[in-house]
PDB file of C-alpha atoms in Angstrom:
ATOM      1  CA  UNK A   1      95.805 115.615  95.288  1.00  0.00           C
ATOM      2  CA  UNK A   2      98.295 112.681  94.528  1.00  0.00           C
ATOM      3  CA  UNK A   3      98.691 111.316  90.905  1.00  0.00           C
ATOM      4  CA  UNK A   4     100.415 108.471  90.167  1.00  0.00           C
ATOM      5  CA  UNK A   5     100.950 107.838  86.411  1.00  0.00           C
ATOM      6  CA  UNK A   6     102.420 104.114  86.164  1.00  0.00           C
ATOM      7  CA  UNK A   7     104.937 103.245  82.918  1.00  0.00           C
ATOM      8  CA  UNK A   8     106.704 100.104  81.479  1.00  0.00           C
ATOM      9  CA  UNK A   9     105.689  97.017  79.348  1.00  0.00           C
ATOM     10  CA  UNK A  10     102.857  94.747  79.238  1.00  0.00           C
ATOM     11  CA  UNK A  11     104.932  91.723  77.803  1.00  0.00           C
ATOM     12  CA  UNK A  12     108.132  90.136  79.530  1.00  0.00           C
ATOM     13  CA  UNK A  13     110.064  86.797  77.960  1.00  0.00           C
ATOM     14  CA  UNK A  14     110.534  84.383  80.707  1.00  0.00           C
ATOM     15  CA  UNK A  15     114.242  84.871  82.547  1.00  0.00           C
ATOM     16  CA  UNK A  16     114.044  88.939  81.442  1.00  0.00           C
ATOM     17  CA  UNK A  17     113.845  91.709  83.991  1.00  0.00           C
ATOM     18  CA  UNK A  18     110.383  93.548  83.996  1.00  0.00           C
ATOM     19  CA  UNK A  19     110.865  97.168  84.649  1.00  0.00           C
ATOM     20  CA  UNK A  20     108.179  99.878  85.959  1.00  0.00           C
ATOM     21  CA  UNK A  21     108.080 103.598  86.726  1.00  0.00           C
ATOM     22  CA  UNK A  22     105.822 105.375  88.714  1.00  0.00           C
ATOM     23  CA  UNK A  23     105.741 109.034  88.294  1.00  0.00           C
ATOM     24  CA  UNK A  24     104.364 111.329  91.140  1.00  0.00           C
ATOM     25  CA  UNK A  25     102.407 114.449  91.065  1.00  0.00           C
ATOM     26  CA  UNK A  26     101.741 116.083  94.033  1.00  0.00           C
ATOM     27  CA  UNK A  27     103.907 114.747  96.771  1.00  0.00           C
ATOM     28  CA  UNK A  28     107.763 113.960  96.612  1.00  0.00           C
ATOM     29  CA  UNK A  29     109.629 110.857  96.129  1.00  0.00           C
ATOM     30  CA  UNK A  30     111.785 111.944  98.592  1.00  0.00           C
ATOM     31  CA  UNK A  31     109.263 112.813 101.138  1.00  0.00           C
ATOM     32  CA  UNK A  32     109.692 112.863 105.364  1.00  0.00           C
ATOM     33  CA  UNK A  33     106.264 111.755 105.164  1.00  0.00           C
ATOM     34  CA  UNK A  34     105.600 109.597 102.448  1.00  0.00           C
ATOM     35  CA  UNK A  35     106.968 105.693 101.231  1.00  0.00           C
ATOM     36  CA  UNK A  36     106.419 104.141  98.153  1.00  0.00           C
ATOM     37  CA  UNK A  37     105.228 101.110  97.407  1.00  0.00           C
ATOM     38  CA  UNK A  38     104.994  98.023  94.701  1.00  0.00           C
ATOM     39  CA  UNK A  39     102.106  95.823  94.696  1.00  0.00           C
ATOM     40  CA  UNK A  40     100.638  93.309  92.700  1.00  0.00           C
ATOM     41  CA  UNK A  41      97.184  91.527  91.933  1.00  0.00           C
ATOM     42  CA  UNK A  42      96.850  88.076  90.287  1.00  0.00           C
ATOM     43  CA  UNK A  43      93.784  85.995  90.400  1.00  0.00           C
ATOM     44  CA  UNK A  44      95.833  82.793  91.725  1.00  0.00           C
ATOM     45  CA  UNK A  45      97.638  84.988  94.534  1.00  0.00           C
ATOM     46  CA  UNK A  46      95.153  87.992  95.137  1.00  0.00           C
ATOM     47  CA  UNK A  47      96.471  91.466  96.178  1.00  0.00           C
ATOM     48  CA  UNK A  48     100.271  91.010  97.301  1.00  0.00           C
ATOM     49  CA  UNK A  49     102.749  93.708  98.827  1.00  0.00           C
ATOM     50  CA  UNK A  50     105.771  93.772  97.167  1.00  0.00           C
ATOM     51  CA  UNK A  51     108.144  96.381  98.438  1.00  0.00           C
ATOM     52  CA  UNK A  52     108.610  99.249  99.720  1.00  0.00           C
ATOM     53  CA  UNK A  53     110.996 102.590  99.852  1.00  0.00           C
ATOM     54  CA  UNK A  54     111.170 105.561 101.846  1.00  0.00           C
ATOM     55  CA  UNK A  55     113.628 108.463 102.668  1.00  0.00           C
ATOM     56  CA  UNK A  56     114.238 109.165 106.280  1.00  0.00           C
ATOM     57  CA  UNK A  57     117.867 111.320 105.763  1.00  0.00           C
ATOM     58  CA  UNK A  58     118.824 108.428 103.818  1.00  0.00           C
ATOM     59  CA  UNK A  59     117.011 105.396 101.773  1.00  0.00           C
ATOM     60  CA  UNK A  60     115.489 102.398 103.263  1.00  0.00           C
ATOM     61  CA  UNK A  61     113.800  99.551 101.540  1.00  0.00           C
ATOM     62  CA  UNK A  62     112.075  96.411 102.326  1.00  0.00           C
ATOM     63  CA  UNK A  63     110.707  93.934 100.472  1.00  0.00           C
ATOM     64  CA  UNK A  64     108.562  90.839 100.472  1.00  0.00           C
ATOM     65  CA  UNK A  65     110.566  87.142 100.856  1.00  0.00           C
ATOM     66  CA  UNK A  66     109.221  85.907  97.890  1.00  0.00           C
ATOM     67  CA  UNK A  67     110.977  88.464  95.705  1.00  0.00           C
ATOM     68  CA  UNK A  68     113.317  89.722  97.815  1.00  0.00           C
ATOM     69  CA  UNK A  69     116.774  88.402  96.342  1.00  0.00           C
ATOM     70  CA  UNK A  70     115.597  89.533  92.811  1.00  0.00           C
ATOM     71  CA  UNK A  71     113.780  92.729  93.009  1.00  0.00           C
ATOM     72  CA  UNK A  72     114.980  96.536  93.025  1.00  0.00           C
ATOM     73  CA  UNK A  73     113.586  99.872  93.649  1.00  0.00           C
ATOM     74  CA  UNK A  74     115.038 103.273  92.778  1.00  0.00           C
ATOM     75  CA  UNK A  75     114.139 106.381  93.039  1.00  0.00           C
ATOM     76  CA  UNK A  76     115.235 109.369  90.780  1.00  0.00           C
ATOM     77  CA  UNK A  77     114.373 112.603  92.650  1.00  0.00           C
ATOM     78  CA  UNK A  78     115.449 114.785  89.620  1.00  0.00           C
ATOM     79  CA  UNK A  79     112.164 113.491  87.731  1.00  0.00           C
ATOM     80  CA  UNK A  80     110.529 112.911  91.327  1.00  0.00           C
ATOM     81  CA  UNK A  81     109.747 108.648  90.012  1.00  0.00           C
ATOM     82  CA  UNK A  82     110.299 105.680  91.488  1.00  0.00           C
ATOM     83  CA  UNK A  83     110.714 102.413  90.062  1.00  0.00           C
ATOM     84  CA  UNK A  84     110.923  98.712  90.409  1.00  0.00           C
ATOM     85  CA  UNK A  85     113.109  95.672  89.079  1.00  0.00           C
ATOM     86  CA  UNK A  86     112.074  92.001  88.931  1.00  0.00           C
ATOM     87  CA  UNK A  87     114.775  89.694  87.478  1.00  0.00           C
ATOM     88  CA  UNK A  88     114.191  86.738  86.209  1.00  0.00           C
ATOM     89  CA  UNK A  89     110.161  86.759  85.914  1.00  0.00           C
ATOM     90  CA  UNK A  90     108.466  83.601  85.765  1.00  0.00           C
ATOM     91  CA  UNK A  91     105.095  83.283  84.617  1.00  0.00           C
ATOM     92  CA  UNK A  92     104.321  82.981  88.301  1.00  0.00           C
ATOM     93  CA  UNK A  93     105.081  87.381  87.874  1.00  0.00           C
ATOM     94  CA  UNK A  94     101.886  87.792  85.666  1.00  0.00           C
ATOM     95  CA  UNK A  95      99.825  90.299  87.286  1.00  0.00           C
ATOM     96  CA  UNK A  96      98.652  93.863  87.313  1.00  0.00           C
ATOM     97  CA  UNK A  97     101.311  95.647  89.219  1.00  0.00           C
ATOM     98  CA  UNK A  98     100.569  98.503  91.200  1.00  0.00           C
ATOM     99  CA  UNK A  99     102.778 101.841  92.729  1.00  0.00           C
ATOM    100  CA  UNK A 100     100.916 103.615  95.656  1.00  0.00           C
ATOM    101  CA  UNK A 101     102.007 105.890  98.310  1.00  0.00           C
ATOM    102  CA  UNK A 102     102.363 104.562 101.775  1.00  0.00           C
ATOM    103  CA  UNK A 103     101.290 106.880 104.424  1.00  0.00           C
ATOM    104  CA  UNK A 104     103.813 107.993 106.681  1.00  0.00           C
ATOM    105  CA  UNK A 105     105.794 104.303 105.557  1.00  0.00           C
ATOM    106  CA  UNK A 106     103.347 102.825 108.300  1.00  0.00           C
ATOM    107  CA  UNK A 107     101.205 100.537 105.902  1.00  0.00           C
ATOM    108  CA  UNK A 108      98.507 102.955 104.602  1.00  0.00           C
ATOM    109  CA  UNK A 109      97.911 102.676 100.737  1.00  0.00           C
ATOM    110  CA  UNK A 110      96.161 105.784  99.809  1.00  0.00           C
ATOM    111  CA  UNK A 111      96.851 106.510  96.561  1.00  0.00           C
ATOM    112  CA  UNK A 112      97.356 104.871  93.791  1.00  0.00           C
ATOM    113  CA  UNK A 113      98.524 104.234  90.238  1.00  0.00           C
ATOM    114  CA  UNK A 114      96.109 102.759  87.587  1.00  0.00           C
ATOM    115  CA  UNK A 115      98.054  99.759  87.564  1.00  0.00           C
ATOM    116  CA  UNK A 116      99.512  98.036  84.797  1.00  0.00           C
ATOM    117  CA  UNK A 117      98.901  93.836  83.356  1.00  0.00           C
ATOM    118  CA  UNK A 118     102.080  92.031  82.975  1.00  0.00           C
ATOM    119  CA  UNK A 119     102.290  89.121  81.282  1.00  0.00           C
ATOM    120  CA  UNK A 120     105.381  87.070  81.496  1.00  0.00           C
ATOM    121  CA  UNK A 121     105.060  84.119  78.107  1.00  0.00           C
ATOM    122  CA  UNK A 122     107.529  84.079  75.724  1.00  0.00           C
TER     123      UNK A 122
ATOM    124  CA  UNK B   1     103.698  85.462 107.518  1.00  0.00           C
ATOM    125  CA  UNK B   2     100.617  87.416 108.876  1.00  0.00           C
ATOM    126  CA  UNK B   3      97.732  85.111 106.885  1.00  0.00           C
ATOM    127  CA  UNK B   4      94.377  87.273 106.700  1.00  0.00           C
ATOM    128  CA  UNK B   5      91.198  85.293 105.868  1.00  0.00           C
ATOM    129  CA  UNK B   6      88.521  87.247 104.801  1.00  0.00           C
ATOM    130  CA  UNK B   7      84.580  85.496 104.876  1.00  0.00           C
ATOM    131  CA  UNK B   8      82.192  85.518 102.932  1.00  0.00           C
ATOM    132  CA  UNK B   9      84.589  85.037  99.611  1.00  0.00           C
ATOM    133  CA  UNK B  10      81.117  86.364  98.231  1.00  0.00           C
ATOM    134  CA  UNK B  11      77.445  87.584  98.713  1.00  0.00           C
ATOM    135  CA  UNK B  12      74.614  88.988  97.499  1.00  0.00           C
ATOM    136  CA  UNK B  13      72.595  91.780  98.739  1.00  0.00           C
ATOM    137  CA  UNK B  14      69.812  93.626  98.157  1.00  0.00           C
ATOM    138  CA  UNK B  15      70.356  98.089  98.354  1.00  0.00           C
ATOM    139  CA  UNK B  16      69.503  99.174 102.204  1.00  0.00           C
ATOM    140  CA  UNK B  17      70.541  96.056 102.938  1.00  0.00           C
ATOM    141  CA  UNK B  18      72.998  95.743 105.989  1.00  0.00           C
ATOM    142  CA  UNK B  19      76.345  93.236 105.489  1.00  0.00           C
ATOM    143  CA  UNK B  20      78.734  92.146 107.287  1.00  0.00           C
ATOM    144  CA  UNK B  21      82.129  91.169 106.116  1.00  0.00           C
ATOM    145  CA  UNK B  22      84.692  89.463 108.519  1.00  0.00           C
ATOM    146  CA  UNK B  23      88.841  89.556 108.499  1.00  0.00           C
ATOM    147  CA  UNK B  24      90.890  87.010 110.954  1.00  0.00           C
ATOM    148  CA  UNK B  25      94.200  87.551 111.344  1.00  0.00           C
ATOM    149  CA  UNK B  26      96.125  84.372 111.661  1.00  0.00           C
ATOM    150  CA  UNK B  27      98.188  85.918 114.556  1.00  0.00           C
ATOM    151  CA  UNK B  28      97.074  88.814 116.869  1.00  0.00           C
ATOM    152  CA  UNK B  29      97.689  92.139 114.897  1.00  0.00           C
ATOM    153  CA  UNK B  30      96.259  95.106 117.478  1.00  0.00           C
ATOM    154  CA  UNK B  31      94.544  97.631 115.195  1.00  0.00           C
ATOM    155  CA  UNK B  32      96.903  97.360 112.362  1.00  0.00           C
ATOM    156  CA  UNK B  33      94.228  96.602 110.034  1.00  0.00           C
ATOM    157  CA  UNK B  34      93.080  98.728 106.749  1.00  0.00           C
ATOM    158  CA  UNK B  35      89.775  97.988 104.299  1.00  0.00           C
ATOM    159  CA  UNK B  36      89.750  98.561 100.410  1.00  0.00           C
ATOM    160  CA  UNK B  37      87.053  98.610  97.940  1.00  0.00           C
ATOM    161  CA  UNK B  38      88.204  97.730  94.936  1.00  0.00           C
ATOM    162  CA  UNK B  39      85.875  98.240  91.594  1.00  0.00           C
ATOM    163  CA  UNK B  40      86.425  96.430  88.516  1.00  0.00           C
ATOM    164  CA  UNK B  41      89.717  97.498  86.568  1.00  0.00           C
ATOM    165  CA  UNK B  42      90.194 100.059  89.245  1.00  0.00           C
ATOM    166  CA  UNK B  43      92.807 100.255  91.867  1.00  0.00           C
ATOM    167  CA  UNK B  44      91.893  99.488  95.564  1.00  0.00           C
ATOM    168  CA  UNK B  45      90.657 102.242  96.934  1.00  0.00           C
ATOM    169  CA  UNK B  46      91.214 102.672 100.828  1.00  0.00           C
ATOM    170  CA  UNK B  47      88.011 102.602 103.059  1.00  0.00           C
ATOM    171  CA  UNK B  48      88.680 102.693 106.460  1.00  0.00           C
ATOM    172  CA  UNK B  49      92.221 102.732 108.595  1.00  0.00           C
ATOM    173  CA  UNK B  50      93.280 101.402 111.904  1.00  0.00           C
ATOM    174  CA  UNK B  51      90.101  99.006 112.307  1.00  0.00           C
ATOM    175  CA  UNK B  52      87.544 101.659 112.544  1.00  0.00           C
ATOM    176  CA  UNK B  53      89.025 105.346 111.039  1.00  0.00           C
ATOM    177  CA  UNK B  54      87.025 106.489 108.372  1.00  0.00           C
ATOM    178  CA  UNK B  55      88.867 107.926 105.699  1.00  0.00           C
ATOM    179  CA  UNK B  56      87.899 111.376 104.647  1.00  0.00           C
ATOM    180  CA  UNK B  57      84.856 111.468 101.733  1.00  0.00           C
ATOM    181  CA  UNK B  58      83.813 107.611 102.905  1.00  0.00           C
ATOM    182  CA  UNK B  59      80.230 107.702 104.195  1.00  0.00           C
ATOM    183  CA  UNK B  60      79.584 106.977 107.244  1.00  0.00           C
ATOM    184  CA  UNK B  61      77.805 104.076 106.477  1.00  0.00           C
ATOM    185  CA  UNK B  62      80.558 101.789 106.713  1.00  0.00           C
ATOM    186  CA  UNK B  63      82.023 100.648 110.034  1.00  0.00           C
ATOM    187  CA  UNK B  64      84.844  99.112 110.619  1.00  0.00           C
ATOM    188  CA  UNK B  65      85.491  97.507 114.173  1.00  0.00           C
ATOM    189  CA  UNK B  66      87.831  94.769 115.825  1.00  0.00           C
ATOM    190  CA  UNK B  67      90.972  94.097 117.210  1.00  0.00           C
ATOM    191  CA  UNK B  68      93.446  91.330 117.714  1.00  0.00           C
ATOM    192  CA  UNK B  69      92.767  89.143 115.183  1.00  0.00           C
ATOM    193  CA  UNK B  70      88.821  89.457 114.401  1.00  0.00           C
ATOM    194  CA  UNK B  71      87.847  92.569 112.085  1.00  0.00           C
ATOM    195  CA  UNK B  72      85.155  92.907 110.582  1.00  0.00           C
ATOM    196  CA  UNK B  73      83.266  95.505 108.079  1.00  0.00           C
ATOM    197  CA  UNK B  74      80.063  96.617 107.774  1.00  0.00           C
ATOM    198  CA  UNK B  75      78.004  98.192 105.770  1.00  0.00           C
ATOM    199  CA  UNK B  76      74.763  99.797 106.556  1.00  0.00           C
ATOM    200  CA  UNK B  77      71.860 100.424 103.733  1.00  0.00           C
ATOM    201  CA  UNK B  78      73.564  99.303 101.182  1.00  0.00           C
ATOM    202  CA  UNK B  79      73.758 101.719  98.394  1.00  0.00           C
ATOM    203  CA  UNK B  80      74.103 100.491  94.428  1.00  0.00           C
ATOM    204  CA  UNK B  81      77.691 101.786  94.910  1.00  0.00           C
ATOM    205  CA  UNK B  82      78.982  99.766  97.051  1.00  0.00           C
ATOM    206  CA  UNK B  83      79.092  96.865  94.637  1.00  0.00           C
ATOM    207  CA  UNK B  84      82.882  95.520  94.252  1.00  0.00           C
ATOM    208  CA  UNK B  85      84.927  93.586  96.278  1.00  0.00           C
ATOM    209  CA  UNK B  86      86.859  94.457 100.024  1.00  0.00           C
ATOM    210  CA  UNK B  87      89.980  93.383 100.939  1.00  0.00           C
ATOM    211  CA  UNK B  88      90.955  93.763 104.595  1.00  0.00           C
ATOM    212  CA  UNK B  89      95.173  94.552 104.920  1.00  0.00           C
ATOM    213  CA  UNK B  90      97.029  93.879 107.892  1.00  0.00           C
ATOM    214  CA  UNK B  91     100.481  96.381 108.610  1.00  0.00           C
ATOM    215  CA  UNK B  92     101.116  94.645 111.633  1.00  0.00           C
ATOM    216  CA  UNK B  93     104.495  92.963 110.496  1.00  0.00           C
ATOM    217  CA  UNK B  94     106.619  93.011 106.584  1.00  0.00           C
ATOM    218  CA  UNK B  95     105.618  91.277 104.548  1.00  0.00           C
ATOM    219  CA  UNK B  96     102.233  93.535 104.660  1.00  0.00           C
ATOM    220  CA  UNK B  97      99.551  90.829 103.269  1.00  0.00           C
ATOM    221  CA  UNK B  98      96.033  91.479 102.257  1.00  0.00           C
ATOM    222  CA  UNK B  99      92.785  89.385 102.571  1.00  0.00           C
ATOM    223  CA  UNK B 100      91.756  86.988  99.746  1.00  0.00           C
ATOM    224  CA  UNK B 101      88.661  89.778  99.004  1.00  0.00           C
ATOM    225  CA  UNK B 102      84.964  89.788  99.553  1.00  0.00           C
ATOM    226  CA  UNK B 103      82.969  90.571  95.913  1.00  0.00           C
ATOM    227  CA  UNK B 104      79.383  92.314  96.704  1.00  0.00           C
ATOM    228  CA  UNK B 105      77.184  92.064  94.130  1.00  0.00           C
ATOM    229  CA  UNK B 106      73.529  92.821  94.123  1.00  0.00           C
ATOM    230  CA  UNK B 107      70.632  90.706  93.780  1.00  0.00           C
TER     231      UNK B 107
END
């Protein structure tokens, strides 16, 4: 069974950089088999995919066009977590951000953190 | 962008009920189309990969069938449940984009 036990604030000032971690329990971060993705939920914008990363002999990440010159995802392998960047939020960013594990990095979200409300107001 | 357009935006059913939710792609996709359920203050849960792949522990119940760009879901005697709301996902192309969601509630 995968856990994934999300971290990081519920309140970001306009302009600051929200941060969250993802820690994983029964799979790697660095996986053969496994990506890891960001995702949020708003009631204006529904459910959208933010990003992904995934660790075929070396790193690749991808990430929607709407975030994609100011978001960031690591992964730390020593504490087996991954973890997302968004510069700059707007109060366009509030939502409940999610991590999940993508299948195989094909597109599969089947498991999933417990997801955490952001609010961007100063 | 791969638009998905999910219909009814709502409905209300009665339990061994059968309903039908439907999931156009705005371009064709193939099979590259997932179903959530998604329960209040919950996470999505997924239901059903590839069109019509039952994920292990779903009932059988729910069908999933389509390709192209028409999907649709259904389920059959509605159980209390099911109640929530389904989001159809297309992995066809990056950005991945989900359906606006489908809430089932019961009469």
């Amino acid at each position: 069974q995968v856990l994934l036990q999300q971290s990081g604030p519920g309140l970001v000032k306009p302009s600051q950089t929200l941060s969250l971690t993802c820690a994983i329990s029964g799979d790697s971060v660095s996986s053969q088999t496994s990506g890891w993705v960001w995702i949020r939920q708003s009631p204006s914008r529904g459910l959208e995919w933010l990003g992904r990363a995934y660790f075929r002999a070396y790193w690749f990440k991808d990430f929607a066009y709407f975030v994609d010159s100011r978001m960031t995802i690591n992964a730390d392998t020593s504490k087996n977590v991954f973890s997302m960047e968004l510069k700059s939020v707007t109060p366009e960013d509030t939502a409940v951000y999610f991590c999940a594990r993508d299948v195989s990095a094909a597109g599969y979200f089947d498991f999933w953190g417990q997801g955490t409300r952001v609010t961007v107001s100063s | 962008d791969i638009q998905m357009t999910q219909s009814p935006s709502s409905l209300s059913a009665s339990e061994t009920d059968r309903v039908t939710i439907t999931c156009q792609a705005s371009q064709a996709i193939g099979i590259y189309l997932n179903w959530y359920q998604q329960k209040p203050g919950k996470a999505p849960k997924l239901l059903i990969s590839d069109a019509s792949t039952l994920e292990s522990g779903v009932p059988s119940r729910f069908n999933g069938s389509g390709s192209g760009t028409r999907f649709s879901l259904t389920i059959n005697s509605l159980q209390p449940e099911d109640f929530g709301t389904y989001f159809c996902q297309q992995f066809h192309g990056l950005p991945y984009s989900f359906g606006q969601g489908t809430t089932l509630d019961f009469k």
